[in-house]
PDB file of C-alpha atoms in Angstrom:
ATOM      1  CA  MET A  19      36.506-102.150 129.025  1.00  0.00           C
ATOM      2  CA  HIS A  20      40.246-102.088 128.524  1.00  0.00           C
ATOM      3  CA  ASN A  21      40.162-100.973 124.869  1.00  0.00           C
ATOM      4  CA  GLY A  22      42.702-103.548 123.806  1.00  0.00           C
ATOM      5  CA  ASP A  23      45.071-102.931 126.743  1.00  0.00           C
ATOM      6  CA  PHE A  24      45.946-106.450 127.850  1.00  0.00           C
ATOM      7  CA  TRP A  25      48.403-105.242 130.498  1.00  0.00           C
ATOM      8  CA  SER A  26      45.693-103.207 132.274  1.00  0.00           C
ATOM      9  CA  LEU A  27      43.430-106.252 132.108  1.00  0.00           C
ATOM     10  CA  LEU A  28      46.108-108.377 133.790  1.00  0.00           C
ATOM     11  CA  LYS A  29      46.687-105.793 136.531  1.00  0.00           C
ATOM     12  CA  THR A  30      43.000-105.533 137.381  1.00  0.00           C
ATOM     13  CA  THR A  31      43.036-109.279 138.057  1.00  0.00           C
ATOM     14  CA  GLY A  32      45.976-108.919 140.464  1.00  0.00           C
ATOM     15  CA  TYR A  33      48.838-109.944 138.164  1.00  0.00           C
ATOM     16  CA  GLN A  34      52.207-108.259 138.558  1.00  0.00           C
ATOM     17  CA  LEU A  35      55.436-108.758 136.675  1.00  0.00           C
ATOM     18  CA  GLY A  36      57.864-110.531 138.993  1.00  0.00           C
ATOM     19  CA  PRO A  37      57.515-110.689 142.791  1.00  0.00           C
ATOM     20  CA  GLY A  38      57.780-106.897 143.210  1.00  0.00           C
ATOM     21  CA  ALA A  39      59.864-104.896 145.656  1.00  0.00           C
ATOM     22  CA  LEU A  40      61.169-106.603 148.780  1.00  0.00           C
ATOM     23  CA  PRO A  41      60.099-105.350 152.240  1.00  0.00           C
ATOM     24  CA  GLU A  42      62.435-102.799 153.750  1.00  0.00           C
ATOM     25  CA  GLY A  43      65.535-104.409 155.231  1.00  0.00           C
ATOM     26  CA  ARG A  44      65.251-107.640 153.216  1.00  0.00           C
ATOM     27  CA  GLU A  45      68.322-108.510 151.166  1.00  0.00           C
ATOM     28  CA  PRO A  46      67.749-109.670 147.561  1.00  0.00           C
ATOM     29  CA  MET A  47      68.651-113.326 147.051  1.00  0.00           C
ATOM     30  CA  GLY A  48      70.486-112.274 143.900  1.00  0.00           C
ATOM     31  CA  THR A  49      73.236-110.717 145.981  1.00  0.00           C
ATOM     32  CA  ARG A  50      73.975-114.072 147.631  1.00  0.00           C
ATOM     33  CA  LEU A  51      73.082-116.628 144.957  1.00  0.00           C
ATOM     34  CA  PRO A  52      74.152-116.556 141.297  1.00  0.00           C
ATOM     35  CA  PHE A  53      71.166-116.412 138.957  1.00  0.00           C
ATOM     36  CA  THR A  54      70.929-117.576 135.377  1.00  0.00           C
ATOM     37  CA  GLN A  55      71.829-114.996 132.712  1.00  0.00           C
ATOM     38  CA  GLY A  56      72.278-114.987 128.967  1.00  0.00           C
ATOM     39  CA  THR A  57      74.346-113.063 126.406  1.00  0.00           C
ATOM     40  CA  THR A  58      75.277-112.063 123.589  1.00  0.00           C
ATOM     41  CA  ILE A  59      72.638-110.630 121.224  1.00  0.00           C
ATOM     42  CA  PHE A  60      72.659-108.193 118.327  1.00  0.00           C
ATOM     43  CA  ALA A  61      70.535-107.042 115.393  1.00  0.00           C
ATOM     44  CA  LEU A  62      71.625-105.540 112.092  1.00  0.00           C
ATOM     45  CA  LYS A  63      69.849-104.331 109.008  1.00  0.00           C
ATOM     46  CA  TYR A  64      70.715-106.192 105.807  1.00  0.00           C
ATOM     47  CA  LYS A  65      69.395-106.092 102.275  1.00  0.00           C
ATOM     48  CA  GLY A  66      66.234-108.102 103.018  1.00  0.00           C
ATOM     49  CA  GLY A  67      65.239-106.669 106.400  1.00  0.00           C
ATOM     50  CA  VAL A  68      66.641-107.216 109.889  1.00  0.00           C
ATOM     51  CA  LEU A  69      68.836-110.074 111.102  1.00  0.00           C
ATOM     52  CA  VAL A  70      68.672-110.838 114.835  1.00  0.00           C
ATOM     53  CA  ALA A  71      71.167-113.240 116.407  1.00  0.00           C
ATOM     54  CA  GLY A  72      72.094-114.629 119.802  1.00  0.00           C
ATOM     55  CA  ASP A  73      74.474-117.203 121.225  1.00  0.00           C
ATOM     56  CA  ARG A  74      73.045-120.233 123.067  1.00  0.00           C
ATOM     57  CA  ARG A  75      74.800-120.123 126.478  1.00  0.00           C
ATOM     58  CA  ALA A  76      73.084-119.388 129.825  1.00  0.00           C
ATOM     59  CA  THR A  77      75.307-118.985 132.884  1.00  0.00           C
ATOM     60  CA  ALA A  78      74.999-118.644 136.655  1.00  0.00           C
ATOM     61  CA  GLY A  79      78.150-117.011 137.944  1.00  0.00           C
ATOM     62  CA  THR A  80      80.997-118.988 136.386  1.00  0.00           C
ATOM     63  CA  THR A  81      78.840-122.082 135.804  1.00  0.00           C
ATOM     64  CA  VAL A  82      77.438-122.903 132.373  1.00  0.00           C
ATOM     65  CA  MET A  83      73.796-123.787 133.080  1.00  0.00           C
ATOM     66  CA  TYR A  84      72.527-124.480 129.568  1.00  0.00           C
ATOM     67  CA  ASP A  85      73.953-124.425 126.040  1.00  0.00           C
ATOM     68  CA  ARG A  86      70.776-124.450 123.940  1.00  0.00           C
ATOM     69  CA  THR A  87      69.002-121.271 125.044  1.00  0.00           C
ATOM     70  CA  ASP A  88      66.804-119.504 122.498  1.00  0.00           C
ATOM     71  CA  LYS A  89      67.552-115.809 123.031  1.00  0.00           C
ATOM     72  CA  VAL A  90      65.620-114.564 119.995  1.00  0.00           C
ATOM     73  CA  LEU A  91      61.912-114.916 120.765  1.00  0.00           C
ATOM     74  CA  VAL A  92      59.153-114.533 118.203  1.00  0.00           C
ATOM     75  CA  ILE A  93      56.527-112.033 119.436  1.00  0.00           C
ATOM     76  CA  ASP A  94      54.272-111.956 116.386  1.00  0.00           C
ATOM     77  CA  ARG A  95      54.484-112.556 112.660  1.00  0.00           C
ATOM     78  CA  TYR A  96      56.593-109.454 112.009  1.00  0.00           C
ATOM     79  CA  SER A  97      58.616-108.929 115.183  1.00  0.00           C
ATOM     80  CA  VAL A  98      61.066-110.608 117.563  1.00  0.00           C
ATOM     81  CA  MET A  99      62.611-109.761 120.928  1.00  0.00           C
ATOM     82  CA  ALA A 100      66.217-110.731 121.639  1.00  0.00           C
ATOM     83  CA  ILE A 101      67.057-111.090 125.318  1.00  0.00           C
ATOM     84  CA  ALA A 102      70.153-110.281 127.358  1.00  0.00           C
ATOM     85  CA  GLY A 103      69.887-110.608 131.115  1.00  0.00           C
ATOM     86  CA  VAL A 104      67.751-112.912 133.234  1.00  0.00           C
ATOM     87  CA  PRO A 105      65.845-115.417 131.033  1.00  0.00           C
ATOM     88  CA  ALA A 106      63.018-115.990 133.549  1.00  0.00           C
ATOM     89  CA  THR A 107      62.033-112.314 133.464  1.00  0.00           C
ATOM     90  CA  ALA A 108      62.645-111.999 129.739  1.00  0.00           C
ATOM     91  CA  PHE A 109      60.495-115.017 128.889  1.00  0.00           C
ATOM     92  CA  GLU A 110      57.670-113.637 131.032  1.00  0.00           C
ATOM     93  CA  ILE A 111      57.895-110.231 129.336  1.00  0.00           C
ATOM     94  CA  ALA A 112      57.878-111.945 125.933  1.00  0.00           C
ATOM     95  CA  ARG A 113      54.749-113.949 126.823  1.00  0.00           C
ATOM     96  CA  VAL A 114      52.922-110.825 128.006  1.00  0.00           C
ATOM     97  CA  MET A 115      53.993-109.007 124.823  1.00  0.00           C
ATOM     98  CA  GLU A 116      52.752-111.853 122.624  1.00  0.00           C
ATOM     99  CA  HIS A 117      49.356-111.974 124.319  1.00  0.00           C
ATOM    100  CA  THR A 118      49.094-108.179 124.387  1.00  0.00           C
ATOM    101  CA  PHE A 119      49.404-108.017 120.608  1.00  0.00           C
ATOM    102  CA  LYS A 120      46.898-110.871 120.154  1.00  0.00           C
ATOM    103  CA  TYR A 121      44.435-109.287 122.583  1.00  0.00           C
ATOM    104  CA  TYR A 122      44.612-105.946 120.809  1.00  0.00           C
ATOM    105  CA  ARG A 123      44.162-107.557 117.375  1.00  0.00           C
ATOM    106  CA  ARG A 124      41.143-109.585 118.445  1.00  0.00           C
ATOM    107  CA  SER A 125      39.447-106.885 120.532  1.00  0.00           C
ATOM    108  CA  GLN A 126      40.093-103.958 118.171  1.00  0.00           C
ATOM    109  CA  LEU A 127      39.962-105.935 114.898  1.00  0.00           C
ATOM    110  CA  GLN A 128      43.226-104.393 113.733  1.00  0.00           C
ATOM    111  CA  GLU A 129      46.941-104.728 114.352  1.00  0.00           C
ATOM    112  CA  LEU A 130      48.597-102.661 117.076  1.00  0.00           C
ATOM    113  CA  SER A 131      50.801-100.019 115.475  1.00  0.00           C
ATOM    114  CA  LEU A 132      54.567-100.440 115.569  1.00  0.00           C
ATOM    115  CA  GLU A 133      54.785 -97.398 117.851  1.00  0.00           C
ATOM    116  CA  GLY A 134      52.320 -99.091 120.205  1.00  0.00           C
ATOM    117  CA  LYS A 135      54.349-102.307 120.216  1.00  0.00           C
ATOM    118  CA  VAL A 136      57.556-100.426 120.988  1.00  0.00           C
ATOM    119  CA  ARG A 137      55.912 -98.599 123.898  1.00  0.00           C
ATOM    120  CA  ALA A 138      54.369-101.846 125.203  1.00  0.00           C
ATOM    121  CA  LEU A 139      57.841-103.312 125.762  1.00  0.00           C
ATOM    122  CA  SER A 140      59.047-100.080 127.362  1.00  0.00           C
ATOM    123  CA  ARG A 141      56.083-100.161 129.727  1.00  0.00           C
ATOM    124  CA  LEU A 142      56.791-103.752 130.803  1.00  0.00           C
ATOM    125  CA  LEU A 143      60.439-102.930 131.488  1.00  0.00           C
ATOM    126  CA  LYS A 144      59.346 -99.984 133.626  1.00  0.00           C
ATOM    127  CA  GLU A 145      57.077-102.341 135.585  1.00  0.00           C
ATOM    128  CA  ASN A 146      60.159-104.508 136.164  1.00  0.00           C
ATOM    129  CA  ILE A 147      62.264-101.675 137.620  1.00  0.00           C
ATOM    130  CA  PRO A 148      61.905-102.869 141.275  1.00  0.00           C
ATOM    131  CA  MET A 149      63.306-106.266 140.271  1.00  0.00           C
ATOM    132  CA  ALA A 150      66.042-104.740 138.119  1.00  0.00           C
ATOM    133  CA  LEU A 151      67.145-102.397 140.924  1.00  0.00           C
ATOM    134  CA  GLN A 152      67.359-105.384 143.279  1.00  0.00           C
ATOM    135  CA  GLY A 153      69.772-106.956 140.821  1.00  0.00           C
ATOM    136  CA  ILE A 154      67.747-110.113 140.282  1.00  0.00           C
ATOM    137  CA  GLY A 155      65.627-109.485 137.185  1.00  0.00           C
ATOM    138  CA  ALA A 156      67.427-107.079 134.873  1.00  0.00           C
ATOM    139  CA  VAL A 157      66.703-107.439 131.152  1.00  0.00           C
ATOM    140  CA  ALA A 158      68.208-105.322 128.353  1.00  0.00           C
ATOM    141  CA  PRO A 159      66.383-106.480 125.204  1.00  0.00           C
ATOM    142  CA  ILE A 160      66.505-105.640 121.521  1.00  0.00           C
ATOM    143  CA  TYR A 161      63.210-105.425 119.643  1.00  0.00           C
ATOM    144  CA  ALA A 162      63.207-105.804 115.856  1.00  0.00           C
ATOM    145  CA  ALA A 163      60.221-105.530 113.555  1.00  0.00           C
ATOM    146  CA  TYR A 164      59.324-105.087 109.923  1.00  0.00           C
ATOM    147  CA  ASP A 165      57.258-101.949 109.333  1.00  0.00           C
ATOM    148  CA  LEU A 166      54.785-102.894 106.592  1.00  0.00           C
ATOM    149  CA  GLN A 167      53.653 -99.292 106.107  1.00  0.00           C
ATOM    150  CA  ARG A 168      57.145 -97.905 105.560  1.00  0.00           C
ATOM    151  CA  LYS A 169      58.402-101.175 104.009  1.00  0.00           C
ATOM    152  CA  GLU A 170      61.568-101.303 106.094  1.00  0.00           C
ATOM    153  CA  GLY A 171      63.022-103.109 109.071  1.00  0.00           C
ATOM    154  CA  LYS A 172      63.265-101.324 112.421  1.00  0.00           C
ATOM    155  CA  ILE A 173      65.587-101.959 115.390  1.00  0.00           C
ATOM    156  CA  PHE A 174      65.094-100.670 118.944  1.00  0.00           C
ATOM    157  CA  PHE A 175      67.194-101.317 122.023  1.00  0.00           C
ATOM    158  CA  TYR A 176      66.256-100.662 125.641  1.00  0.00           C
ATOM    159  CA  ASP A 177      68.017-100.093 128.931  1.00  0.00           C
ATOM    160  CA  ILE A 178      66.894-101.964 132.057  1.00  0.00           C
ATOM    161  CA  LEU A 179      64.735 -98.977 133.116  1.00  0.00           C
ATOM    162  CA  GLY A 180      62.661 -99.064 129.946  1.00  0.00           C
ATOM    163  CA  ALA A 181      64.178 -96.228 127.941  1.00  0.00           C
ATOM    164  CA  GLU A 182      63.889 -97.020 124.216  1.00  0.00           C
ATOM    165  CA  PHE A 183      66.251 -96.053 121.407  1.00  0.00           C
ATOM    166  CA  GLU A 184      65.799 -96.609 117.684  1.00  0.00           C
ATOM    167  CA  VAL A 185      69.017 -97.283 115.814  1.00  0.00           C
ATOM    168  CA  VAL A 186      69.830 -96.798 112.145  1.00  0.00           C
ATOM    169  CA  GLU A 187      72.051 -99.779 111.324  1.00  0.00           C
ATOM    170  CA  PHE A 188      72.645-102.124 114.271  1.00  0.00           C
ATOM    171  CA  ALA A 189      72.289-102.696 118.008  1.00  0.00           C
ATOM    172  CA  THR A 190      74.121-104.956 120.470  1.00  0.00           C
ATOM    173  CA  SER A 191      73.466-106.009 124.064  1.00  0.00           C
ATOM    174  CA  GLY A 192      74.890-108.356 126.671  1.00  0.00           C
ATOM    175  CA  SER A 193      78.306-108.890 128.207  1.00  0.00           C
ATOM    176  CA  GLY A 194      79.881-109.972 124.912  1.00  0.00           C
ATOM    177  CA  SER A 195      78.586-106.968 122.981  1.00  0.00           C
ATOM    178  CA  PRO A 196      81.610-104.660 123.522  1.00  0.00           C
ATOM    179  CA  ALA A 197      83.788-107.167 121.634  1.00  0.00           C
ATOM    180  CA  ILE A 198      81.652-106.922 118.480  1.00  0.00           C
ATOM    181  CA  ARG A 199      80.156-103.449 118.556  1.00  0.00           C
ATOM    182  CA  GLY A 200      83.323-101.883 117.192  1.00  0.00           C
ATOM    183  CA  VAL A 201      83.558-104.512 114.449  1.00  0.00           C
ATOM    184  CA  LEU A 202      80.009-103.734 113.324  1.00  0.00           C
ATOM    185  CA  HIS A 203      80.806-100.021 113.181  1.00  0.00           C
ATOM    186  CA  TYR A 204      83.988-100.723 111.219  1.00  0.00           C
ATOM    187  CA  GLU A 205      82.252-103.022 108.730  1.00  0.00           C
ATOM    188  CA  ASN A 206      79.381-100.582 108.230  1.00  0.00           C
ATOM    189  CA  ARG A 207      81.691 -97.588 107.792  1.00  0.00           C
ATOM    190  CA  TRP A 208      84.646 -99.046 105.883  1.00  0.00           C
ATOM    191  CA  GLY A 209      83.661-102.542 104.779  1.00  0.00           C
ATOM    192  CA  LYS A 210      83.144-103.505 101.149  1.00  0.00           C
ATOM    193  CA  ARG A 211      79.439-102.922 101.658  1.00  0.00           C
ATOM    194  CA  ALA A 212      77.390-101.066 104.269  1.00  0.00           C
ATOM    195  CA  LEU A 213      75.492-103.482 106.514  1.00  0.00           C
ATOM    196  CA  GLY A 214      72.202-102.508 104.907  1.00  0.00           C
ATOM    197  CA  ASP A 215      73.478-103.627 101.487  1.00  0.00           C
ATOM    198  CA  LEU A 216      74.639-107.099 102.562  1.00  0.00           C
ATOM    199  CA  PRO A 217      72.933-110.058 100.852  1.00  0.00           C
ATOM    200  CA  GLU A 218      71.444-112.645 103.204  1.00  0.00           C
ATOM    201  CA  GLU A 219      74.316-115.139 103.061  1.00  0.00           C
ATOM    202  CA  GLU A 220      76.961-112.479 103.730  1.00  0.00           C
ATOM    203  CA  ALA A 221      74.935-111.111 106.652  1.00  0.00           C
ATOM    204  CA  LEU A 222      74.648-114.635 108.104  1.00  0.00           C
ATOM    205  CA  THR A 223      78.359-115.300 107.688  1.00  0.00           C
ATOM    206  CA  LEU A 224      79.292-111.986 109.314  1.00  0.00           C
ATOM    207  CA  SER A 225      76.921-112.694 112.218  1.00  0.00           C
ATOM    208  CA  MET A 226      78.404-116.127 112.903  1.00  0.00           C
ATOM    209  CA  ARG A 227      81.914-114.662 112.845  1.00  0.00           C
ATOM    210  CA  LEU A 228      80.838-111.937 115.269  1.00  0.00           C
ATOM    211  CA  LEU A 229      79.450-114.430 117.784  1.00  0.00           C
ATOM    212  CA  GLU A 230      82.600-116.547 117.496  1.00  0.00           C
ATOM    213  CA  THR A 231      84.593-113.371 118.203  1.00  0.00           C
ATOM    214  CA  ALA A 232      82.435-112.516 121.232  1.00  0.00           C
ATOM    215  CA  SER A 233      82.903-116.034 122.627  1.00  0.00           C
ATOM    216  CA  GLU A 234      86.687-115.595 122.459  1.00  0.00           C
ATOM    217  CA  PHE A 235      86.599-112.552 124.756  1.00  0.00           C
ATOM    218  CA  ASP A 236      83.554-113.174 126.971  1.00  0.00           C
ATOM    219  CA  SER A 237      83.206-116.366 129.016  1.00  0.00           C
ATOM    220  CA  ALA A 238      79.427-115.893 129.293  1.00  0.00           C
ATOM    221  CA  THR A 239      79.051-116.137 125.504  1.00  0.00           C
ATOM    222  CA  GLY A 240      78.971-119.598 123.961  1.00  0.00           C
ATOM    223  CA  GLY A 241      80.543-120.408 120.598  1.00  0.00           C
ATOM    224  CA  SER A 242      79.462-122.900 117.954  1.00  0.00           C
ATOM    225  CA  ASN A 243      79.829-126.614 118.749  1.00  0.00           C
ATOM    226  CA  ARG A 244      80.455-128.710 115.626  1.00  0.00           C
ATOM    227  CA  ASP A 245      80.404-132.034 117.486  1.00  0.00           C
ATOM    228  CA  ALA A 246      76.929-131.297 118.882  1.00  0.00           C
ATOM    229  CA  HIS A 247      75.773-129.614 115.620  1.00  0.00           C
ATOM    230  CA  LEU A 248      74.966-126.583 117.744  1.00  0.00           C
ATOM    231  CA  TYR A 249      75.044-123.096 116.249  1.00  0.00           C
ATOM    232  CA  PRO A 250      73.654-119.639 117.137  1.00  0.00           C
ATOM    233  CA  ILE A 251      69.990-118.734 116.924  1.00  0.00           C
ATOM    234  CA  ILE A 252      69.470-116.401 113.968  1.00  0.00           C
ATOM    235  CA  LYS A 253      66.090-115.090 112.845  1.00  0.00           C
ATOM    236  CA  LEU A 254      65.305-112.908 109.853  1.00  0.00           C
ATOM    237  CA  VAL A 255      62.558-110.287 110.013  1.00  0.00           C
ATOM    238  CA  THR A 256      61.433-109.420 106.485  1.00  0.00           C
ATOM    239  CA  GLN A 257      58.414-108.351 104.480  1.00  0.00           C
ATOM    240  CA  GLU A 258      57.366-112.026 104.413  1.00  0.00           C
ATOM    241  CA  GLY A 259      57.494-112.290 108.215  1.00  0.00           C
ATOM    242  CA  VAL A 260      59.846-113.876 110.745  1.00  0.00           C
ATOM    243  CA  ARG A 261      61.945-116.845 109.608  1.00  0.00           C
ATOM    244  CA  GLU A 262      64.425-118.855 111.666  1.00  0.00           C
ATOM    245  CA  VAL A 263      67.570-119.879 109.812  1.00  0.00           C
ATOM    246  CA  ALA A 264      67.912-123.667 109.933  1.00  0.00           C
ATOM    247  CA  GLN A 265      70.803-125.103 111.936  1.00  0.00           C
ATOM    248  CA  ALA A 266      71.788-127.189 108.866  1.00  0.00           C
ATOM    249  CA  GLN A 267      72.262-123.983 106.830  1.00  0.00           C
ATOM    250  CA  LEU A 268      74.324-122.414 109.615  1.00  0.00           C
ATOM    251  CA  GLU A 269      76.402-125.595 109.897  1.00  0.00           C
ATOM    252  CA  SER A 270      77.167-125.444 106.184  1.00  0.00           C
ATOM    253  CA  LEU A 271      78.140-121.753 106.356  1.00  0.00           C
ATOM    254  CA  PHE A 272      80.256-122.382 109.435  1.00  0.00           C
ATOM    255  CA  ALA A 273      82.212-125.124 107.631  1.00  0.00           C
ATOM    256  CA  LYS A 274      82.663-123.122 104.408  1.00  0.00           C
ATOM    257  CA  LYS A 275      83.095-119.515 105.570  1.00  0.00           C
ATOM    258  CA  VAL A 276      83.642-119.196 109.314  1.00  0.00           C
ATOM    259  CA  ILE A 277      86.523-121.581 109.879  1.00  0.00           C
ATOM    260  CA  GLY A 278      89.762-120.077 108.664  1.00  0.00           C
ATOM    261  CA  ARG A 279      90.373-116.707 107.107  1.00  0.00           C
ATOM    262  CA  PRO A 280      87.917-114.749 104.939  1.00  0.00           C
ATOM    263  CA  VAL A 281      88.120-115.612 101.242  1.00  0.00           C
ATOM    264  CA  GLU A 282      88.303-113.078  98.442  1.00  0.00           C
ATOM    265  CA  GLY A 283      84.838-111.796  97.597  1.00  0.00           C
ATOM    266  CA  GLY A 284      83.355-112.791 100.954  1.00  0.00           C
ATOM    267  CA  PRO A 285      82.418-110.600 103.919  1.00  0.00           C
ATOM    268  CA  GLY A 286      85.275-109.438 106.100  1.00  0.00           C
ATOM    269  CA  LEU A 287      87.736-106.640 106.669  1.00  0.00           C
ATOM    270  CA  ASN A 288      88.663-104.845 103.464  1.00  0.00           C
ATOM    271  CA  VAL A 289      91.966-103.255 104.392  1.00  0.00           C
ATOM    272  CA  GLY A 290      94.325-101.965 101.764  1.00  0.00           C
TER     273      GLY A 290
END
């Protein structure tokens, strides 16, 4: 009996996350071949819950490999994992997480606690340490969930070794994150409203502007593409569950509020 522990069940059948450590003296392929990576992701608390966003670009070295990557993955009805790093490893971790939560629910006839879900992701990242240290499977995710007991959204970010950190207002990860982290702090501290008080449309507009800003300063971050009707992936985690914002809604916001300068009454810097 595994008492709802799906990961232990997998390990007893011989499964391991990734190929494991290389034999002594073997050089990781990642040091000689560029591997696919993805950035930029962030999560922020707004009035209705948690908004989680990511750009769509995946790169290998200086080559753009794909421009429609989904970096915000639904794990269960009330939680998502945003990925920065190697998609192959991140997708595998997300699949194990999804099945872990289902296995626990069906074997224990109750939902796994939020604390248990947070530790499950930490445990998987720790299992991935050999790959991360070889430089070929590093993942630095953000996990966002709605806590039904406390009736509030929660945001956690992790380092590649599995250390977890809960944040109060926002979290960022990926190579484009330094360009927007300071903006988020500024907006939360001195903006017209704290991030947690932003209505949904203002939070969406701010998020699209942030990703456009990141794409200006980080070549690994993709911007919006009006010709291809291609916009970021944004998912909202609320008391009603996880909802993906339609590309048509983002396209409309992009045309009205992202192009050009902020209008009076809209989200943006409030200097003077």
